[in-house]
Amino acid sequence: MAYGHKTEYRLRVRAQVVLHAARGRSNARIARESGLHLDTVRRWLSNDALKPWQYRSWIFITDPDFRPKAERVLDLYARTWQGTPLGEDEYVISADEKTSIQARCRCHPTLAAGQARAMRVNPTYGRGGALAYLAAYDIHAAKVFGRTEPTTGIDPFMNLVAQVMTREPYASAKRRSGSWTTDPPTAGKGLPTGWPRRSRTR
């Protein structure tokens, strides 16, 4: 196949578009500076084989004790603790928290869909301030226990622990031990003696 001057110029322009994208420029800026249509820039980048502008976030391990900590967590996920299988009345709970959730309530009720009418949602809402959401997850039963609190810390975390450990089947477990894994590390401080301790790996 013979390539003319226009084809070579087109390939150079296309390579420049890929280079600009790899340097973090937006599609709109590339189109504006190169004189191309925005759809052309999007199509070229979508069809490019390398896509050097794409990346994945990666956290490098900085904890020297990461391996033994991770092994404990993975063993619990596999229902094993210190080489011994967990009993039927032993449970693994994972907990986490989300801060600064904007609490909003709609000012008008949503109307259900009807015959020849789509559901109607009014976009107006009232602000309820910022709340923290804490959740505990039973790894093997796939159960989630959640609650909202005005803030995070030891007391809100203990409220979550009590919410889980005072209900069945956890309240009547023969051995109330295991692992509560939380992040950040301040959340799990203050657990009573004999209650599960949290660990953090990164």
PDB file of N, CA and C in Angstrom, residues 23-77:
ATOM      1  N   ARG A  23       0.735  13.402  28.394  1.00  0.00           N
ATOM      2  CA  ARG A  23       1.219  14.467  29.277  1.00  0.00           C
ATOM      3  C   ARG A  23       0.108  15.076  30.124  1.00  0.00           C
ATOM      4  N   GLY A  24      -1.098  14.512  30.006  1.00  0.00           N
ATOM      5  CA  GLY A  24      -2.175  14.920  30.884  1.00  0.00           C
ATOM      6  C   GLY A  24      -3.095  15.993  30.346  1.00  0.00           C
ATOM      7  N   ARG A  25      -2.975  16.346  29.088  1.00  0.00           N
ATOM      8  CA  ARG A  25      -3.852  17.371  28.539  1.00  0.00           C
ATOM      9  C   ARG A  25      -5.234  16.787  28.251  1.00  0.00           C
ATOM     10  N   SER A  26      -6.250  17.597  28.415  1.00  0.00           N
ATOM     11  CA  SER A  26      -7.616  17.152  28.174  1.00  0.00           C
ATOM     12  C   SER A  26      -7.892  17.036  26.678  1.00  0.00           C
ATOM     13  N   ASN A  27      -8.919  16.270  26.342  1.00  0.00           N
ATOM     14  CA  ASN A  27      -9.294  16.122  24.931  1.00  0.00           C
ATOM     15  C   ASN A  27      -9.684  17.450  24.318  1.00  0.00           C
ATOM     16  N   ALA A  28     -10.395  18.279  25.087  1.00  0.00           N
ATOM     17  CA  ALA A  28     -10.824  19.569  24.566  1.00  0.00           C
ATOM     18  C   ALA A  28      -9.629  20.466  24.260  1.00  0.00           C
ATOM     19  N   ARG A  29      -8.636  20.455  25.128  1.00  0.00           N
ATOM     20  CA  ARG A  29      -7.445  21.280  24.886  1.00  0.00           C
ATOM     21  C   ARG A  29      -6.655  20.769  23.685  1.00  0.00           C
ATOM     22  N   ILE A  30      -6.533  19.445  23.565  1.00  0.00           N
ATOM     23  CA  ILE A  30      -5.815  18.876  22.418  1.00  0.00           C
ATOM     24  C   ILE A  30      -6.501  19.256  21.117  1.00  0.00           C
ATOM     25  N   ALA A  31      -7.836  19.149  21.102  1.00  0.00           N
ATOM     26  CA  ALA A  31      -8.582  19.501  19.889  1.00  0.00           C
ATOM     27  C   ALA A  31      -8.414  20.977  19.561  1.00  0.00           C
ATOM     28  N   ARG A  32      -8.440  21.811  20.569  1.00  0.00           N
ATOM     29  CA  ARG A  32      -8.323  23.251  20.341  1.00  0.00           C
ATOM     30  C   ARG A  32      -6.936  23.628  19.825  1.00  0.00           C
ATOM     31  N   GLU A  33      -5.892  23.057  20.403  1.00  0.00           N
ATOM     32  CA  GLU A  33      -4.537  23.426  20.018  1.00  0.00           C
ATOM     33  C   GLU A  33      -4.102  22.784  18.701  1.00  0.00           C
ATOM     34  N   SER A  34      -4.677  21.633  18.373  1.00  0.00           N
ATOM     35  CA  SER A  34      -4.286  20.952  17.135  1.00  0.00           C
ATOM     36  C   SER A  34      -5.192  21.286  15.956  1.00  0.00           C
ATOM     37  N   GLY A  35      -6.307  21.966  16.213  1.00  0.00           N
ATOM     38  CA  GLY A  35      -7.237  22.305  15.143  1.00  0.00           C
ATOM     39  C   GLY A  35      -8.094  21.147  14.695  1.00  0.00           C
ATOM     40  N   LEU A  36      -8.172  20.104  15.498  1.00  0.00           N
ATOM     41  CA  LEU A  36      -8.977  18.932  15.158  1.00  0.00           C
ATOM     42  C   LEU A  36     -10.344  19.026  15.830  1.00  0.00           C
ATOM     43  N   HIS A  37     -11.272  18.246  15.297  1.00  0.00           N
ATOM     44  CA  HIS A  37     -12.579  18.167  15.928  1.00  0.00           C
ATOM     45  C   HIS A  37     -12.459  17.308  17.185  1.00  0.00           C
ATOM     46  N   LEU A  38     -13.231  17.646  18.216  1.00  0.00           N
ATOM     47  CA  LEU A  38     -13.155  16.926  19.479  1.00  0.00           C
ATOM     48  C   LEU A  38     -13.471  15.443  19.302  1.00  0.00           C
ATOM     49  N   ASP A  39     -14.440  15.128  18.441  1.00  0.00           N
ATOM     50  CA  ASP A  39     -14.783  13.720  18.202  1.00  0.00           C
ATOM     51  C   ASP A  39     -13.625  12.966  17.571  1.00  0.00           C
ATOM     52  N   THR A  40     -12.849  13.650  16.728  1.00  0.00           N
ATOM     53  CA  THR A  40     -11.690  13.011  16.104  1.00  0.00           C
ATOM     54  C   THR A  40     -10.643  12.664  17.152  1.00  0.00           C
ATOM     55  N   VAL A  41     -10.390  13.597  18.065  1.00  0.00           N
ATOM     56  CA  VAL A  41      -9.423  13.334  19.131  1.00  0.00           C
ATOM     57  C   VAL A  41      -9.878  12.162  19.980  1.00  0.00           C
ATOM     58  N   ARG A  42     -11.144  12.137  20.338  1.00  0.00           N
ATOM     59  CA  ARG A  42     -11.662  11.045  21.155  1.00  0.00           C
ATOM     60  C   ARG A  42     -11.552   9.714  20.437  1.00  0.00           C
ATOM     61  N   ARG A  43     -11.853   9.703  19.129  1.00  0.00           N
ATOM     62  CA  ARG A  43     -11.794   8.451  18.372  1.00  0.00           C
ATOM     63  C   ARG A  43     -10.364   7.945  18.265  1.00  0.00           C
ATOM     64  N   TRP A  44      -9.428   8.850  17.973  1.00  0.00           N
ATOM     65  CA  TRP A  44      -8.033   8.439  17.856  1.00  0.00           C
ATOM     66  C   TRP A  44      -7.505   7.860  19.167  1.00  0.00           C
ATOM     67  N   LEU A  45      -7.798   8.543  20.272  1.00  0.00           N
ATOM     68  CA  LEU A  45      -7.304   8.061  21.560  1.00  0.00           C
ATOM     69  C   LEU A  45      -7.979   6.753  21.964  1.00  0.00           C
ATOM     70  N   SER A  46      -9.248   6.603  21.610  1.00  0.00           N
ATOM     71  CA  SER A  46      -9.950   5.370  21.935  1.00  0.00           C
ATOM     72  C   SER A  46      -9.392   4.181  21.161  1.00  0.00           C
ATOM     73  N   ASN A  47      -8.952   4.431  19.918  1.00  0.00           N
ATOM     74  CA  ASN A  47      -8.449   3.352  19.072  1.00  0.00           C
ATOM     75  C   ASN A  47      -6.956   3.116  19.232  1.00  0.00           C
ATOM     76  N   ASP A  48      -6.260   3.969  19.969  1.00  0.00           N
ATOM     77  CA  ASP A  48      -4.816   3.801  20.123  1.00  0.00           C
ATOM     78  C   ASP A  48      -4.517   2.543  20.922  1.00  0.00           C
ATOM     79  N   ALA A  49      -3.489   1.819  20.507  1.00  0.00           N
ATOM     80  CA  ALA A  49      -3.185   0.532  21.128  1.00  0.00           C
ATOM     81  C   ALA A  49      -2.492   0.673  22.476  1.00  0.00           C
ATOM     82  N   LEU A  50      -1.656   1.714  22.647  1.00  0.00           N
ATOM     83  CA  LEU A  50      -0.845   1.813  23.855  1.00  0.00           C
ATOM     84  C   LEU A  50      -1.563   2.517  24.998  1.00  0.00           C
ATOM     85  N   LYS A  51      -2.225   3.607  24.692  1.00  0.00           N
ATOM     86  CA  LYS A  51      -2.922   4.406  25.712  1.00  0.00           C
ATOM     87  C   LYS A  51      -2.004   4.738  26.895  1.00  0.00           C
ATOM     88  N   PRO A  52      -0.899   5.453  26.637  1.00  0.00           N
ATOM     89  CA  PRO A  52       0.053   5.741  27.724  1.00  0.00           C
ATOM     90  C   PRO A  52      -0.481   6.705  28.770  1.00  0.00           C
ATOM     91  N   TRP A  53      -1.605   7.373  28.502  1.00  0.00           N
ATOM     92  CA  TRP A  53      -2.166   8.307  29.472  1.00  0.00           C
ATOM     93  C   TRP A  53      -2.962   7.604  30.566  1.00  0.00           C
ATOM     94  N   GLN A  54      -3.218   6.315  30.390  1.00  0.00           N
ATOM     95  CA  GLN A  54      -3.953   5.567  31.394  1.00  0.00           C
ATOM     96  C   GLN A  54      -2.987   5.005  32.441  1.00  0.00           C
ATOM     97  N   TYR A  55      -3.421   4.983  33.687  1.00  0.00           N
ATOM     98  CA  TYR A  55      -2.602   4.446  34.759  1.00  0.00           C
ATOM     99  C   TYR A  55      -3.496   3.926  35.882  1.00  0.00           C
ATOM    100  N   ARG A  56      -2.901   3.151  36.758  1.00  0.00           N
ATOM    101  CA  ARG A  56      -3.591   2.640  37.926  1.00  0.00           C
ATOM    102  C   ARG A  56      -2.880   3.143  39.176  1.00  0.00           C
ATOM    103  N   SER A  57      -3.655   3.610  40.126  1.00  0.00           N
ATOM    104  CA  SER A  57      -3.077   4.043  41.391  1.00  0.00           C
ATOM    105  C   SER A  57      -2.505   2.832  42.126  1.00  0.00           C
ATOM    106  N   TRP A  58      -1.382   3.037  42.779  1.00  0.00           N
ATOM    107  CA  TRP A  58      -0.703   1.934  43.443  1.00  0.00           C
ATOM    108  C   TRP A  58      -0.137   2.430  44.759  1.00  0.00           C
ATOM    109  N   ILE A  59      -0.351   1.692  45.829  1.00  0.00           N
ATOM    110  CA  ILE A  59       0.195   2.025  47.141  1.00  0.00           C
ATOM    111  C   ILE A  59       1.353   1.080  47.434  1.00  0.00           C
ATOM    112  N   PHE A  60       2.535   1.626  47.578  1.00  0.00           N
ATOM    113  CA  PHE A  60       3.688   0.801  47.906  1.00  0.00           C
ATOM    114  C   PHE A  60       3.668   0.463  49.400  1.00  0.00           C
ATOM    115  N   ILE A  61       4.030  -0.755  49.723  1.00  0.00           N
ATOM    116  CA  ILE A  61       4.009  -1.229  51.091  1.00  0.00           C
ATOM    117  C   ILE A  61       5.136  -0.559  51.872  1.00  0.00           C
ATOM    118  N   THR A  62       4.788   0.087  52.975  1.00  0.00           N
ATOM    119  CA  THR A  62       5.785   0.748  53.825  1.00  0.00           C
ATOM    120  C   THR A  62       5.901   0.100  55.200  1.00  0.00           C
ATOM    121  N   ASP A  63       4.960  -0.753  55.564  1.00  0.00           N
ATOM    122  CA  ASP A  63       4.984  -1.407  56.866  1.00  0.00           C
ATOM    123  C   ASP A  63       5.899  -2.630  56.803  1.00  0.00           C
ATOM    124  N   PRO A  64       6.989  -2.664  57.595  1.00  0.00           N
ATOM    125  CA  PRO A  64       7.884  -3.837  57.549  1.00  0.00           C
ATOM    126  C   PRO A  64       7.218  -5.117  58.030  1.00  0.00           C
ATOM    127  N   ASP A  65       6.121  -4.979  58.790  1.00  0.00           N
ATOM    128  CA  ASP A  65       5.405  -6.161  59.283  1.00  0.00           C
ATOM    129  C   ASP A  65       4.161  -6.454  58.456  1.00  0.00           C
ATOM    130  N   PHE A  66       4.163  -5.979  57.221  1.00  0.00           N
ATOM    131  CA  PHE A  66       2.969  -6.146  56.387  1.00  0.00           C
ATOM    132  C   PHE A  66       2.647  -7.620  56.161  1.00  0.00           C
ATOM    133  N   ARG A  67       3.631  -8.435  55.883  1.00  0.00           N
ATOM    134  CA  ARG A  67       3.376  -9.835  55.538  1.00  0.00           C
ATOM    135  C   ARG A  67       2.696 -10.605  56.676  1.00  0.00           C
ATOM    136  N   PRO A  68       3.213 -10.580  57.912  1.00  0.00           N
ATOM    137  CA  PRO A  68       2.504 -11.323  58.967  1.00  0.00           C
ATOM    138  C   PRO A  68       1.119 -10.762  59.259  1.00  0.00           C
ATOM    139  N   LYS A  69       0.945  -9.435  59.153  1.00  0.00           N
ATOM    140  CA  LYS A  69      -0.377  -8.857  59.370  1.00  0.00           C
ATOM    141  C   LYS A  69      -1.344  -9.305  58.282  1.00  0.00           C
ATOM    142  N   ALA A  70      -0.878  -9.277  57.038  1.00  0.00           N
ATOM    143  CA  ALA A  70      -1.734  -9.689  55.929  1.00  0.00           C
ATOM    144  C   ALA A  70      -2.079 -11.171  56.031  1.00  0.00           C
ATOM    145  N   GLU A  71      -1.127 -11.981  56.465  1.00  0.00           N
ATOM    146  CA  GLU A  71      -1.383 -13.411  56.593  1.00  0.00           C
ATOM    147  C   GLU A  71      -2.487 -13.681  57.620  1.00  0.00           C
ATOM    148  N   ARG A  72      -2.485 -12.908  58.722  1.00  0.00           N
ATOM    149  CA  ARG A  72      -3.540 -13.103  59.722  1.00  0.00           C
ATOM    150  C   ARG A  72      -4.909 -12.777  59.137  1.00  0.00           C
ATOM    151  N   VAL A  73      -4.977 -11.686  58.402  1.00  0.00           N
ATOM    152  CA  VAL A  73      -6.254 -11.290  57.809  1.00  0.00           C
ATOM    153  C   VAL A  73      -6.716 -12.317  56.783  1.00  0.00           C
ATOM    154  N   LEU A  74      -5.806 -12.754  55.913  1.00  0.00           N
ATOM    155  CA  LEU A  74      -6.165 -13.726  54.881  1.00  0.00           C
ATOM    156  C   LEU A  74      -6.575 -15.062  55.502  1.00  0.00           C
ATOM    157  N   ASP A  75      -5.902 -15.456  56.594  1.00  0.00           N
ATOM    158  CA  ASP A  75      -6.293 -16.693  57.274  1.00  0.00           C
ATOM    159  C   ASP A  75      -7.716 -16.577  57.814  1.00  0.00           C
ATOM    160  N   LEU A  76      -8.054 -15.418  58.372  1.00  0.00           N
ATOM    161  CA  LEU A  76      -9.405 -15.229  58.890  1.00  0.00           C
ATOM    162  C   LEU A  76     -10.428 -15.284  57.766  1.00  0.00           C
ATOM    163  N   TYR A  77     -10.086 -14.708  56.620  1.00  0.00           N
ATOM    164  CA  TYR A  77     -10.986 -14.799  55.476  1.00  0.00           C
ATOM    165  C   TYR A  77     -11.196 -16.248  55.066  1.00  0.00           C
TER     166      TYR A  77
END
